[in-house]
Every structure is written in C-alpha cells, then in structure tokens.
PDB file of C-alpha atoms in Angstrom:
ATOM      1  CA  MET O   1      -0.004   0.158  -0.049  1.00 50.00           C
ATOM      2  CA  LEU O   2       2.937   2.138   0.787  1.00 43.00           C
ATOM      3  CA  ALA O   3       4.485   1.398  -2.384  1.00 46.00           C
ATOM      4  CA  HIS O   4       1.037   2.262  -4.365  1.00 49.00           C
ATOM      5  CA  CYS O   5       1.003   5.526  -2.651  1.00 46.00           C
ATOM      6  CA  SER O   6       4.307   6.390  -3.337  1.00 44.00           C
ATOM      7  CA  MET O   7       3.781   5.528  -7.100  1.00 43.00           C
ATOM      8  CA  ARG O   8       0.901   7.412  -7.378  1.00 45.00           C
ATOM      9  CA  LEU O   9       2.709  10.823  -5.622  1.00 40.00           C
ATOM     10  CA  SER O  10       5.693  10.100  -8.005  1.00 45.00           C
ATOM     11  CA  THR O  11       3.431   9.944 -10.928  1.00 45.00           C
ATOM     12  CA  ASP O  12       1.580  13.281  -9.679  1.00 49.00           C
ATOM     13  CA  PHE O  13       5.323  14.985  -9.220  1.00 48.00           C
ATOM     14  CA  ASP O  14       6.362  13.877 -12.615  1.00 51.00           C
ATOM     15  CA  LYS O  15       3.074  15.376 -14.036  1.00 58.00           C
ATOM     16  CA  ASN O  16       3.729  18.407 -12.838  1.00 74.00           C
ATOM     17  CA  ILE O  17       7.364  19.014 -13.921  1.00 81.00           C
ATOM     18  CA  LYS O  18       7.410  21.580 -16.780  1.00 88.00           C
ATOM     19  CA  SER O  19       3.590  21.324 -17.258  1.00 92.00           C
ATOM     20  CA  GLU O  20       3.656  24.832 -18.008  1.00 94.00           C
ATOM     21  CA  MET O  21       5.189  24.040 -21.278  1.00 94.00           C
ATOM     22  CA  ARG O  22       2.366  21.886 -22.546  1.00 95.00           C
ATOM     23  CA  LEU O  23      -1.241  22.283 -22.732  1.00 96.00           C
ATOM     24  CA  PRO O  24      -3.660  21.870 -19.383  1.00 97.00           C
ATOM     25  CA  PRO O  25      -4.553  18.776 -19.152  1.00 97.00           C
ATOM     26  CA  PHE O  26      -8.667  19.550 -19.453  1.00 96.00           C
ATOM     27  CA  ALA O  27      -9.714  16.114 -19.398  1.00 96.00           C
ATOM     28  CA  ASP O  28      -8.415  16.182 -15.190  1.00 97.00           C
ATOM     29  CA  ILE O  29     -11.526  17.756 -14.772  1.00 97.00           C
ATOM     30  CA  PHE O  30     -12.709  14.394 -14.367  1.00 97.00           C
ATOM     31  CA  ASN O  31     -10.257  13.619 -11.414  1.00 97.00           C
ATOM     32  CA  ALA O  32     -11.662  13.246  -7.767  1.00 98.00           C
ATOM     33  CA  SER O  33      -9.186  16.029  -6.889  1.00 97.00           C
ATOM     34  CA  PHE O  34     -10.957  18.748  -8.837  1.00 98.00           C
ATOM     35  CA  ARG O  35     -14.526  17.078  -9.353  1.00 98.00           C
ATOM     36  CA  ILE O  36     -15.180  16.642  -5.651  1.00 98.00           C
ATOM     37  CA  PRO O  37     -14.557  20.103  -4.749  1.00 99.00           C
ATOM     38  CA  PHE O  38     -16.166  21.157  -7.385  1.00 99.00           C
ATOM     39  CA  PHE O  39     -19.600  19.581  -6.960  1.00 99.00           C
ATOM     40  CA  LEU O  40     -19.120  20.413  -3.036  1.00 99.00           C
ATOM     41  CA  TYR O  41     -18.743  24.297  -3.615  1.00 99.00           C
ATOM     42  CA  PHE O  42     -21.653  23.946  -6.528  1.00 99.00           C
ATOM     43  CA  ILE O  43     -23.733  22.600  -4.124  1.00 99.00           C
ATOM     44  CA  LEU O  44     -22.646  25.003  -1.593  1.00 99.00           C
ATOM     45  CA  PHE O  45     -23.614  28.068  -3.833  1.00 99.00           C
ATOM     46  CA  GLN O  46     -27.001  26.379  -4.849  1.00 98.00           C
ATOM     47  CA  THR O  47     -28.034  25.982  -1.171  1.00 98.00           C
ATOM     48  CA  ILE O  48     -26.924  29.667  -0.240  1.00 98.00           C
ATOM     49  CA  GLY O  49     -29.033  30.436  -3.151  1.00 98.00           C
ATOM     50  CA  TYR O  50     -32.125  28.503  -2.335  1.00 98.00           C
ATOM     51  CA  TYR O  51     -31.873  29.994   1.292  1.00 98.00           C
ATOM     52  CA  ILE O  52     -31.566  33.478  -0.169  1.00 98.00           C
ATOM     53  CA  ARG O  53     -34.675  32.953  -2.185  1.00 96.00           C
ATOM     54  CA  LYS O  54     -36.785  31.333   0.798  1.00 96.00           C
ATOM     55  CA  TYR O  55     -35.820  34.121   3.299  1.00 96.00           C
ATOM     56  CA  ALA O  56     -34.527  37.435   1.820  1.00 97.00           C
ATOM     57  CA  TRP O  57     -35.892  40.295  -0.258  1.00 97.00           C
ATOM     58  CA  LYS O  58     -39.681  39.360   0.442  1.00 95.00           C
ATOM     59  CA  ASN O  59     -41.278  42.885   0.346  1.00 94.00           C
ATOM     60  CA  TYR O  60     -39.856  42.742  -3.577  1.00 95.00           C
ATOM     61  CA  SER O  61     -41.354  41.187  -6.594  1.00 93.00           C
ATOM     62  CA  GLY O  62     -40.685  40.569 -10.437  1.00 93.00           C
ATOM     63  CA  PHE O  63     -37.211  41.224 -11.835  1.00 92.00           C
ATOM     64  CA  ARG O  64     -36.207  43.490  -8.928  1.00 95.00           C
ATOM     65  CA  GLN O  65     -36.102  40.642  -6.517  1.00 96.00           C
ATOM     66  CA  TYR O  66     -34.094  38.384  -8.809  1.00 96.00           C
ATOM     67  CA  ARG O  67     -31.755  40.860  -9.138  1.00 96.00           C
ATOM     68  CA  LEU O  68     -31.452  41.390  -5.403  1.00 98.00           C
ATOM     69  CA  ARG O  69     -31.418  38.022  -4.704  1.00 98.00           C
ATOM     70  CA  ASN O  70     -28.615  37.148  -7.436  1.00 97.00           C
ATOM     71  CA  LEU O  71     -26.522  40.629  -6.139  1.00 98.00           C
ATOM     72  CA  THR O  72     -26.194  38.625  -2.468  1.00 98.00           C
ATOM     73  CA  VAL O  73     -25.297  35.665  -3.608  1.00 98.00           C
ATOM     74  CA  CYS O  74     -22.496  37.461  -5.905  1.00 98.00           C
ATOM     75  CA  LEU O  75     -21.512  39.715  -2.734  1.00 99.00           C
ATOM     76  CA  ILE O  76     -20.990  36.433  -0.636  1.00 99.00           C
ATOM     77  CA  HIS O  77     -18.842  35.008  -3.361  1.00 99.00           C
ATOM     78  CA  SER O  78     -16.659  38.279  -3.490  1.00 99.00           C
ATOM     79  CA  MET O  79     -16.375  38.587   0.244  1.00 99.00           C
ATOM     80  CA  ILE O  80     -14.979  34.901   0.301  1.00 99.00           C
ATOM     81  CA  SER O  81     -12.921  35.075  -2.876  1.00 99.00           C
ATOM     82  CA  GLY O  82     -11.618  38.668  -2.461  1.00 98.00           C
ATOM     83  CA  GLY O  83     -10.932  38.765   1.467  1.00 98.00           C
ATOM     84  CA  TRP O  84      -9.011  35.465   0.677  1.00 99.00           C
ATOM     85  CA  SER O  85      -6.973  36.669  -2.166  1.00 99.00           C
ATOM     86  CA  PHE O  86      -6.261  39.857  -0.216  1.00 99.00           C
ATOM     87  CA  ILE O  87      -5.184  38.075   3.113  1.00 99.00           C
ATOM     88  CA  PHE O  88      -3.174  35.596   0.624  1.00 99.00           C
ATOM     89  CA  MET O  89      -1.363  38.369  -0.771  1.00 98.00           C
ATOM     90  CA  ILE O  90      -0.609  40.452   2.598  1.00 98.00           C
ATOM     91  CA  PHE O  91       0.911  37.541   4.163  1.00 98.00           C
ATOM     92  CA  ASN O  92       2.767  35.617   0.732  1.00 98.00           C
ATOM     93  CA  PRO O  93       3.795  38.963  -1.042  1.00 98.00           C
ATOM     94  CA  THR O  94       6.780  37.187  -2.324  1.00 98.00           C
ATOM     95  CA  VAL O  95       4.847  34.247  -3.330  1.00 98.00           C
ATOM     96  CA  MET O  96       2.685  36.801  -5.236  1.00 98.00           C
ATOM     97  CA  PHE O  97       5.425  38.832  -7.044  1.00 98.00           C
ATOM     98  CA  LYS O  98       8.209  36.205  -7.278  1.00 97.00           C
ATOM     99  CA  ASP O  99       7.103  32.883  -7.593  1.00 98.00           C
ATOM    100  CA  THR O 100       3.774  33.786  -9.750  1.00 98.00           C
ATOM    101  CA  LEU O 101       4.587  30.357 -11.872  1.00 97.00           C
ATOM    102  CA  HIS O 102       5.504  27.774  -9.849  1.00 97.00           C
ATOM    103  CA  TRP O 103       4.259  28.050  -6.348  1.00 98.00           C
ATOM    104  CA  TYR O 104       1.916  25.266  -5.728  1.00 98.00           C
ATOM    105  CA  ARG O 105       0.009  23.699  -2.704  1.00 98.00           C
ATOM    106  CA  SER O 106      -3.134  21.932  -3.241  1.00 97.00           C
ATOM    107  CA  TRP O 107      -5.381  23.476  -0.591  1.00 98.00           C
ATOM    108  CA  ALA O 108      -4.662  26.830  -2.268  1.00 98.00           C
ATOM    109  CA  THR O 109      -6.423  25.368  -5.245  1.00 98.00           C
ATOM    110  CA  HIS O 110      -9.473  25.389  -3.526  1.00 99.00           C
ATOM    111  CA  LEU O 111     -10.339  28.929  -4.004  1.00 99.00           C
ATOM    112  CA  PRO O 112     -10.189  29.079  -7.815  1.00 99.00           C
ATOM    113  CA  ILE O 113     -12.236  25.440  -7.699  1.00 99.00           C
ATOM    114  CA  LEU O 114     -14.953  27.423  -5.438  1.00 99.00           C
ATOM    115  CA  SER O 115     -14.747  30.538  -7.977  1.00 99.00           C
ATOM    116  CA  VAL O 116     -15.294  28.172 -10.683  1.00 99.00           C
ATOM    117  CA  ALA O 117     -18.292  26.585  -8.874  1.00 99.00           C
ATOM    118  CA  TYR O 118     -19.722  29.991  -8.553  1.00 99.00           C
ATOM    119  CA  PHE O 119     -19.800  31.138 -12.112  1.00 99.00           C
ATOM    120  CA  VAL O 120     -21.009  27.881 -13.149  1.00 98.00           C
ATOM    121  CA  CYS O 121     -23.901  28.550 -10.611  1.00 98.00           C
ATOM    122  CA  ASP O 122     -24.131  32.165 -11.563  1.00 97.00           C
ATOM    123  CA  SER O 123     -24.431  31.768 -15.291  1.00 97.00           C
ATOM    124  CA  LEU O 124     -27.106  29.286 -14.734  1.00 96.00           C
ATOM    125  CA  ASP O 125     -29.391  31.364 -12.525  1.00 95.00           C
ATOM    126  CA  MET O 126     -29.162  34.043 -15.101  1.00 94.00           C
ATOM    127  CA  LEU O 127     -30.007  31.857 -18.069  1.00 93.00           C
ATOM    128  CA  ARG O 128     -33.111  30.963 -15.785  1.00 92.00           C
ATOM    129  CA  HIS O 129     -34.218  34.655 -15.002  1.00 90.00           C
ATOM    130  CA  GLU O 130     -32.940  36.852 -18.160  1.00 86.00           C
ATOM    131  CA  LEU O 131     -31.842  36.706 -21.649  1.00 82.00           C
ATOM    132  CA  SER O 132     -30.258  40.066 -22.585  1.00 84.00           C
ATOM    133  CA  ARG O 133     -27.224  41.628 -24.025  1.00 84.00           C
ATOM    134  CA  TRP O 134     -26.175  42.151 -20.154  1.00 85.00           C
ATOM    135  CA  THR O 135     -26.592  38.148 -19.705  1.00 89.00           C
ATOM    136  CA  ILE O 136     -24.491  37.603 -22.814  1.00 91.00           C
ATOM    137  CA  GLU O 137     -21.703  39.736 -22.023  1.00 90.00           C
ATOM    138  CA  LEU O 138     -21.595  38.242 -18.174  1.00 92.00           C
ATOM    139  CA  LEU O 139     -21.522  34.822 -19.754  1.00 95.00           C
ATOM    140  CA  ILE O 140     -18.601  35.700 -21.760  1.00 94.00           C
ATOM    141  CA  HIS O 141     -16.787  37.027 -18.790  1.00 95.00           C
ATOM    142  CA  HIS O 142     -17.614  33.846 -16.752  1.00 97.00           C
ATOM    143  CA  LEU O 143     -16.814  31.499 -19.540  1.00 97.00           C
ATOM    144  CA  GLY O 144     -13.514  33.502 -19.580  1.00 96.00           C
ATOM    145  CA  SER O 145     -12.993  33.230 -15.676  1.00 97.00           C
ATOM    146  CA  ILE O 146     -13.735  29.581 -15.982  1.00 98.00           C
ATOM    147  CA  LEU O 147     -10.927  29.099 -18.408  1.00 97.00           C
ATOM    148  CA  VAL O 148      -8.178  31.293 -16.601  1.00 97.00           C
ATOM    149  CA  PHE O 149      -8.816  29.437 -13.553  1.00 98.00           C
ATOM    150  CA  LEU O 150      -8.896  25.804 -14.836  1.00 98.00           C
ATOM    151  CA  SER O 151      -5.529  26.961 -16.842  1.00 98.00           C
ATOM    152  CA  ALA O 152      -4.113  27.154 -13.201  1.00 98.00           C
ATOM    153  CA  ILE O 153      -5.972  24.497 -11.435  1.00 98.00           C
ATOM    154  CA  LEU O 154      -5.107  21.586 -13.879  1.00 98.00           C
ATOM    155  CA  PRO O 155      -1.253  22.122 -14.855  1.00 98.00           C
ATOM    156  CA  ARG O 156      -1.159  22.973 -10.909  1.00 97.00           C
ATOM    157  CA  LYS O 157       0.932  26.160 -12.319  1.00 98.00           C
ATOM    158  CA  PHE O 158       0.009  29.818 -12.272  1.00 98.00           C
ATOM    159  CA  ILE O 159      -1.561  29.574  -8.602  1.00 98.00           C
ATOM    160  CA  PRO O 160      -0.563  32.959  -7.531  1.00 98.00           C
ATOM    161  CA  TYR O 161      -1.572  34.375 -10.919  1.00 98.00           C
ATOM    162  CA  ALA O 162      -5.070  33.334 -10.234  1.00 98.00           C
ATOM    163  CA  TYR O 163      -4.890  34.816  -6.616  1.00 99.00           C
ATOM    164  CA  TRP O 164      -4.246  38.084  -8.514  1.00 98.00           C
ATOM    165  CA  ALA O 165      -7.145  37.535 -10.698  1.00 98.00           C
ATOM    166  CA  LEU O 166      -9.320  37.184  -7.796  1.00 99.00           C
ATOM    167  CA  LEU O 167      -7.966  40.396  -5.930  1.00 99.00           C
ATOM    168  CA  MET O 168     -10.504  41.766  -8.559  1.00 98.00           C
ATOM    169  CA  GLU O 169     -13.344  40.491  -6.225  1.00 98.00           C
ATOM    170  CA  VAL O 170     -12.258  43.283  -3.493  1.00 99.00           C
ATOM    171  CA  ASN O 171     -13.813  45.828  -5.729  1.00 99.00           C
ATOM    172  CA  SER O 172     -16.637  43.477  -6.946  1.00 98.00           C
ATOM    173  CA  ILE O 173     -17.540  43.865  -2.786  1.00 99.00           C
ATOM    174  CA  PHE O 174     -18.563  47.525  -2.988  1.00 98.00           C
ATOM    175  CA  LEU O 175     -19.670  47.480  -6.804  1.00 98.00           C
ATOM    176  CA  HIS O 176     -22.402  44.677  -5.319  1.00 98.00           C
ATOM    177  CA  LEU O 177     -22.929  46.755  -2.365  1.00 98.00           C
ATOM    178  CA  ARG O 178     -23.669  49.875  -4.692  1.00 97.00           C
ATOM    179  CA  SER O 179     -25.711  48.003  -6.935  1.00 96.00           C
ATOM    180  CA  LEU O 180     -27.884  46.691  -4.023  1.00 97.00           C
ATOM    181  CA  MET O 181     -28.331  50.163  -2.574  1.00 96.00           C
ATOM    182  CA  GLN O 182     -29.768  51.401  -5.668  1.00 95.00           C
ATOM    183  CA  ILE O 183     -32.226  48.768  -6.370  1.00 95.00           C
ATOM    184  CA  THR O 184     -33.576  48.792  -2.951  1.00 95.00           C
ATOM    185  CA  GLY O 185     -33.715  52.575  -2.700  1.00 93.00           C
ATOM    186  CA  TYR O 186     -31.437  52.701   0.386  1.00 91.00           C
ATOM    187  CA  GLY O 187     -29.181  55.140  -1.524  1.00 90.00           C
ATOM    188  CA  LEU O 188     -31.888  57.707  -1.204  1.00 91.00           C
ATOM    189  CA  ILE O 189     -32.127  57.338   2.770  1.00 91.00           C
ATOM    190  CA  LYS O 190     -28.720  56.566   3.438  1.00 91.00           C
ATOM    191  CA  SER O 191     -27.024  59.172   1.379  1.00 92.00           C
ATOM    192  CA  ARG O 192     -23.839  59.339   3.077  1.00 95.00           C
ATOM    193  CA  LEU O 193     -23.212  55.744   3.159  1.00 96.00           C
ATOM    194  CA  PHE O 194     -24.085  55.584  -0.596  1.00 96.00           C
ATOM    195  CA  GLN O 195     -21.931  58.245  -1.304  1.00 96.00           C
ATOM    196  CA  LEU O 196     -18.824  56.401   0.880  1.00 98.00           C
ATOM    197  CA  ILE O 197     -19.695  53.265  -0.888  1.00 98.00           C
ATOM    198  CA  ARG O 198     -19.712  55.107  -4.599  1.00 97.00           C
ATOM    199  CA  TYR O 199     -16.346  56.347  -3.949  1.00 97.00           C
ATOM    200  CA  THR O 200     -14.844  53.256  -2.664  1.00 98.00           C
ATOM    201  CA  ASN O 201     -15.957  51.473  -5.443  1.00 98.00           C
ATOM    202  CA  LEU O 202     -14.026  53.944  -7.681  1.00 98.00           C
ATOM    203  CA  LEU O 203     -11.428  53.921  -5.662  1.00 98.00           C
ATOM    204  CA  THR O 204     -11.231  49.840  -5.838  1.00 99.00           C
ATOM    205  CA  PHE O 205     -11.845  50.001  -9.108  1.00 99.00           C
ATOM    206  CA  LEU O 206      -8.551  51.747  -9.758  1.00 98.00           C
ATOM    207  CA  ILE O 207      -6.474  49.732  -7.669  1.00 98.00           C
ATOM    208  CA  PHE O 208      -7.914  46.135  -7.994  1.00 98.00           C
ATOM    209  CA  ARG O 209      -8.801  45.792 -11.297  1.00 98.00           C
ATOM    210  CA  PHE O 210      -7.033  48.468 -13.719  1.00 98.00           C
ATOM    211  CA  ALA O 211      -3.807  48.298 -11.993  1.00 98.00           C
ATOM    212  CA  VAL O 212      -3.911  44.474 -11.046  1.00 98.00           C
ATOM    213  CA  GLN O 213      -4.695  43.850 -14.749  1.00 98.00           C
ATOM    214  CA  ILE O 214      -2.019  46.112 -15.703  1.00 98.00           C
ATOM    215  CA  TRP O 215       0.312  43.946 -13.311  1.00 98.00           C
ATOM    216  CA  GLN O 216      -0.864  40.534 -14.695  1.00 98.00           C
ATOM    217  CA  ILE O 217      -0.254  41.485 -18.717  1.00 98.00           C
ATOM    218  CA  HIS O 218       3.178  42.912 -18.030  1.00 98.00           C
ATOM    219  CA  TRP O 219       3.971  39.809 -15.976  1.00 98.00           C
ATOM    220  CA  ALA O 220       2.805  37.780 -18.812  1.00 97.00           C
ATOM    221  CA  LEU O 221       4.902  39.570 -21.644  1.00 97.00           C
ATOM    222  CA  VAL O 222       7.844  39.864 -19.481  1.00 97.00           C
ATOM    223  CA  ASN O 223       8.013  36.093 -18.754  1.00 97.00           C
ATOM    224  CA  CYS O 224       6.514  34.757 -22.248  1.00 96.00           C
ATOM    225  CA  HIS O 225       9.431  32.485 -22.537  1.00 96.00           C
ATOM    226  CA  SER O 226       8.862  30.416 -19.441  1.00 96.00           C
ATOM    227  CA  PHE O 227       5.501  28.987 -20.290  1.00 97.00           C
ATOM    228  CA  HIS O 228       3.571  27.404 -23.583  1.00 97.00           C
ATOM    229  CA  LEU O 229       2.182  29.787 -25.850  1.00 97.00           C
ATOM    230  CA  TYR O 230      -1.270  28.914 -24.651  1.00 98.00           C
ATOM    231  CA  TYR O 231      -0.814  30.458 -21.341  1.00 98.00           C
ATOM    232  CA  LEU O 232       0.394  33.864 -22.950  1.00 97.00           C
ATOM    233  CA  PHE O 233      -2.916  33.764 -25.269  1.00 96.00           C
ATOM    234  CA  VAL O 234      -5.147  33.170 -21.874  1.00 96.00           C
ATOM    235  CA  ALA O 235      -2.696  36.086 -19.503  1.00 96.00           C
ATOM    236  CA  ALA O 236      -2.071  38.781 -22.020  1.00 95.00           C
ATOM    237  CA  GLY O 237      -4.711  38.155 -24.891  1.00 93.00           C
ATOM    238  CA  GLY O 238      -7.498  37.252 -22.247  1.00 94.00           C
ATOM    239  CA  GLY O 239      -5.924  39.923 -19.722  1.00 94.00           C
ATOM    240  CA  SER O 240      -6.329  42.603 -22.698  1.00 95.00           C
ATOM    241  CA  PHE O 241     -10.330  41.549 -23.311  1.00 94.00           C
ATOM    242  CA  PHE O 242     -10.671  41.858 -20.006  1.00 96.00           C
ATOM    243  CA  PHE O 243      -9.377  44.904 -19.633  1.00 97.00           C
ATOM    244  CA  VAL O 244     -11.415  46.410 -22.082  1.00 96.00           C
ATOM    245  CA  LEU O 245     -14.564  44.847 -20.533  1.00 94.00           C
ATOM    246  CA  ASN O 246     -13.535  46.744 -17.189  1.00 97.00           C
ATOM    247  CA  ILE O 247     -13.081  50.098 -19.212  1.00 97.00           C
ATOM    248  CA  ILE O 248     -16.568  49.518 -20.321  1.00 94.00           C
ATOM    249  CA  LEU O 249     -17.792  48.667 -17.121  1.00 95.00           C
ATOM    250  CA  PHE O 250     -15.886  51.834 -15.603  1.00 97.00           C
ATOM    251  CA  SER O 251     -17.506  54.408 -17.904  1.00 95.00           C
ATOM    252  CA  ARG O 252     -20.934  52.817 -17.082  1.00 94.00           C
ATOM    253  CA  ILE O 253     -20.201  53.147 -13.564  1.00 95.00           C
ATOM    254  CA  LEU O 254     -19.175  56.893 -14.215  1.00 95.00           C
ATOM    255  CA  ALA O 255     -21.994  57.520 -16.209  1.00 93.00           C
ATOM    256  CA  SER O 256     -24.770  56.154 -13.758  1.00 90.00           C
ATOM    257  CA  ASP O 257     -23.099  58.110 -10.750  1.00 90.00           C
ATOM    258  CA  GLY O 258     -23.529  61.271 -13.129  1.00 87.00           C
ATOM    259  CA  PHE O 259     -19.573  61.981 -13.477  1.00 87.00           C
ATOM    260  CA  LEU O 260     -20.160  62.040 -17.217  1.00 85.00           C
ATOM    261  CA  GLY O 261     -23.273  64.562 -17.126  1.00 77.00           C
ATOM    262  CA  GLU O 262     -26.679  63.805 -18.344  1.00 73.00           C
ATOM    263  CA  TYR O 263     -25.388  62.521 -22.032  1.00 67.00           C
ATOM    264  CA  GLY O 264     -23.432  59.882 -20.188  1.00 65.00           C
ATOM    265  CA  ARG O 265     -26.426  58.941 -17.841  1.00 68.00           C
ATOM    266  CA  SER O 266     -28.613  58.698 -20.582  1.00 64.00           C
ATOM    267  CA  HIS O 267     -26.440  57.345 -23.388  1.00 56.00           C
ATOM    268  CA  ILE O 268     -23.718  54.997 -21.491  1.00 67.00           C
ATOM    269  CA  ALA O 269     -25.347  54.004 -18.172  1.00 64.00           C
ATOM    270  CA  ILE O 270     -27.274  51.053 -17.702  1.00 66.00           C
ATOM    271  CA  ASN O 271     -29.981  50.146 -14.931  1.00 59.00           C
ATOM    272  CA  ARG O 272     -31.049  46.846 -15.625  1.00 55.00           C
ATOM    273  CA  PHE O 273     -33.511  46.627 -12.951  1.00 51.00           C
ATOM    274  CA  VAL O 274     -35.113  50.070 -14.186  1.00 48.00           C
ATOM    275  CA  LEU O 275     -35.540  48.744 -17.570  1.00 48.00           C
ATOM    276  CA  ASN O 276     -37.370  45.934 -16.369  1.00 54.00           C
ATOM    277  CA  CYS O 277     -39.255  47.285 -13.880  1.00 52.00           C
ATOM    278  CA  PRO O 278     -41.121  50.081 -15.637  1.00 46.00           C
ATOM    279  CA  PHE O 279     -41.825  52.042 -12.364  1.00 42.00           C
ATOM    280  CA  VAL O 280     -39.452  54.563 -10.811  1.00 43.00           C
ATOM    281  CA  GLU O 281     -40.173  54.925  -6.656  1.00 49.00           C
ATOM    282  CA  THR O 282     -39.922  58.106  -4.733  1.00 46.00           C
ATOM    283  CA  ASN O 283     -38.237  58.724  -1.200  1.00 46.00           C
ATOM    284  CA  GLN O 284     -41.310  58.213   0.498  1.00 47.00           C
ATOM    285  CA  ASP O 285     -42.422  54.840  -1.658  1.00 49.00           C
ATOM    286  CA  VAL O 286     -38.775  53.833  -0.483  1.00 49.00           C
ATOM    287  CA  ARG O 287     -39.372  54.978   3.232  1.00 49.00           C
ATOM    288  CA  THR O 288     -42.844  53.418   2.852  1.00 49.00           C
ATOM    289  CA  ARG O 289     -41.752  49.920   1.504  1.00 51.00           C
ATOM    290  CA  LEU O 290     -38.746  49.602   3.970  1.00 49.00           C
ATOM    291  CA  LYS O 291     -40.698  50.279   7.481  1.00 50.00           C
TER     292      LYS O 291
END
C-alpha cells in the first residue's frame, strides 16, 4: 500500500514537471482532486441561493427581487474570494510577486475551484431569469474566468496568478453593495453611506482591477519565454480582453453616478432593474416599503 501511494505521488510529481510548457490537461476535470471539491462548492452556492430565495427580499417582486437575490449571492462570493486572495497577498507577497508561476499547494487550489463553481451557478441562474445583451456579456466574462482558473488548477501552475485575478473581487464587494443600495432605494435614505460606497467602489476599481490587470499583463509579457504559448494567449490576450471589459464597466459606473453628465447617464449608463421595472419609486415610496 505504501508502495502504491509512493508511486501515485511520484506520478503526480512527474506530471507537474514542466507542465507549464504543455497545454492544460483539461481531461483532469474528471479527476477526484477537481471533481469532488467542485461538486461540493457547487452544492454550497446552490444551497446559499436556495435560502436567499426562501428568506430574503420578501418585500420585492419580479425582476427587482431576482436581481437582489442574485446580487446577494454575488456579494457572498466576492467577500469569500476577495477576502481570501487579499489576505493571502498580505501574508505571502513574495509568492505573489516572485513565484507567480511555480508556487503550488493543493489547498490553495480550492479558492479558484470555488470560484469556478460559483460562475457555473451564476450562469445557470442568469439563464433561468434573464436573456439579454447584459446576460451575454456576463456569460462571456464567466466563461473566460473559468478558462483562466482551469488553466491554473489543472497544470498545477500559475496558482498565484489566479489569486491576482481574484483580487478583483475586492472591488466587486463595493460594486455589489452599490447596486444593492440603488435597487432597494437605501441609497436615497442613507445618502452618506451610499456616497462612501460609491467613492470606495471607484477607488478599489482603479487599484484592484486596472492596476492588477496591468501587472498581470506585464508579468505575462516579461515571462512569456517561460511557458507555453497557450498561457501567453490566456494571460496577455485574455487579460487585455478583460481590461477592455473593465474600461466599459468603469465608464458605465461613472455615467450612472453622474460623473459624465446627463449625456453619459442617458447614453452610457445601464440600469437593468429600471429597464425591467417600468415604475420609478420616490423617496416616500422607499421609506414606506422599508418600514
């Protein structure tokens, strides 16, 4: 039995040697090391979604209620993944900056696996409730994110790079809080708190999205000789694509928050819940419903 375990460990170690010079072993998604935690995290987010649907946002209905419930699950994922990756960076800066390619611990793969499970759950949730241009944009984002994380999990390389990507979820915490306050109307009656969240969202967007992505793309280009061309395509090409998506998202946020004037608010900003809910609440409506 010991010999069998030793042989298995040796085989796994051999597979990891120079795995960055080969395409990811996508067939390994059926291995227990990925399949079991993915299934458990998938069930976790499905359970979270079930209890949110059962107990949360009972004072709302229709699309507005769906958006609030969906955003609550998004916020929970962002708090887990953003918090975990940020704490990891604080305590392991050398790993994040200097050992981005080769550092690997089996426990560290659980965060990107958890995020893959979340993106699958969120994609299914969106397809059940909304089919629009914004759904398509988010599905493209989710599929791209899943590809990035699988490209780190399966070859057992680039795990710190995946943690860099998950640092963007730090900003997502404030992005989701902002959306929740807008949809519920709390932004109208808790204006100071809403302003704080708005500006914190903009600041963290610059740091945890734009700055992080610039670092990621730069790292990929500088170290492109150290790994297969596929990973350069994912890191630099995919990173540039996500950078453009974030520019679009940032411009929409600026427009929605009034920084681009009335033209920006009417031509660039997107309020999905307003488009799907044809009524507009007044401050008094909000206060009455929130009592």
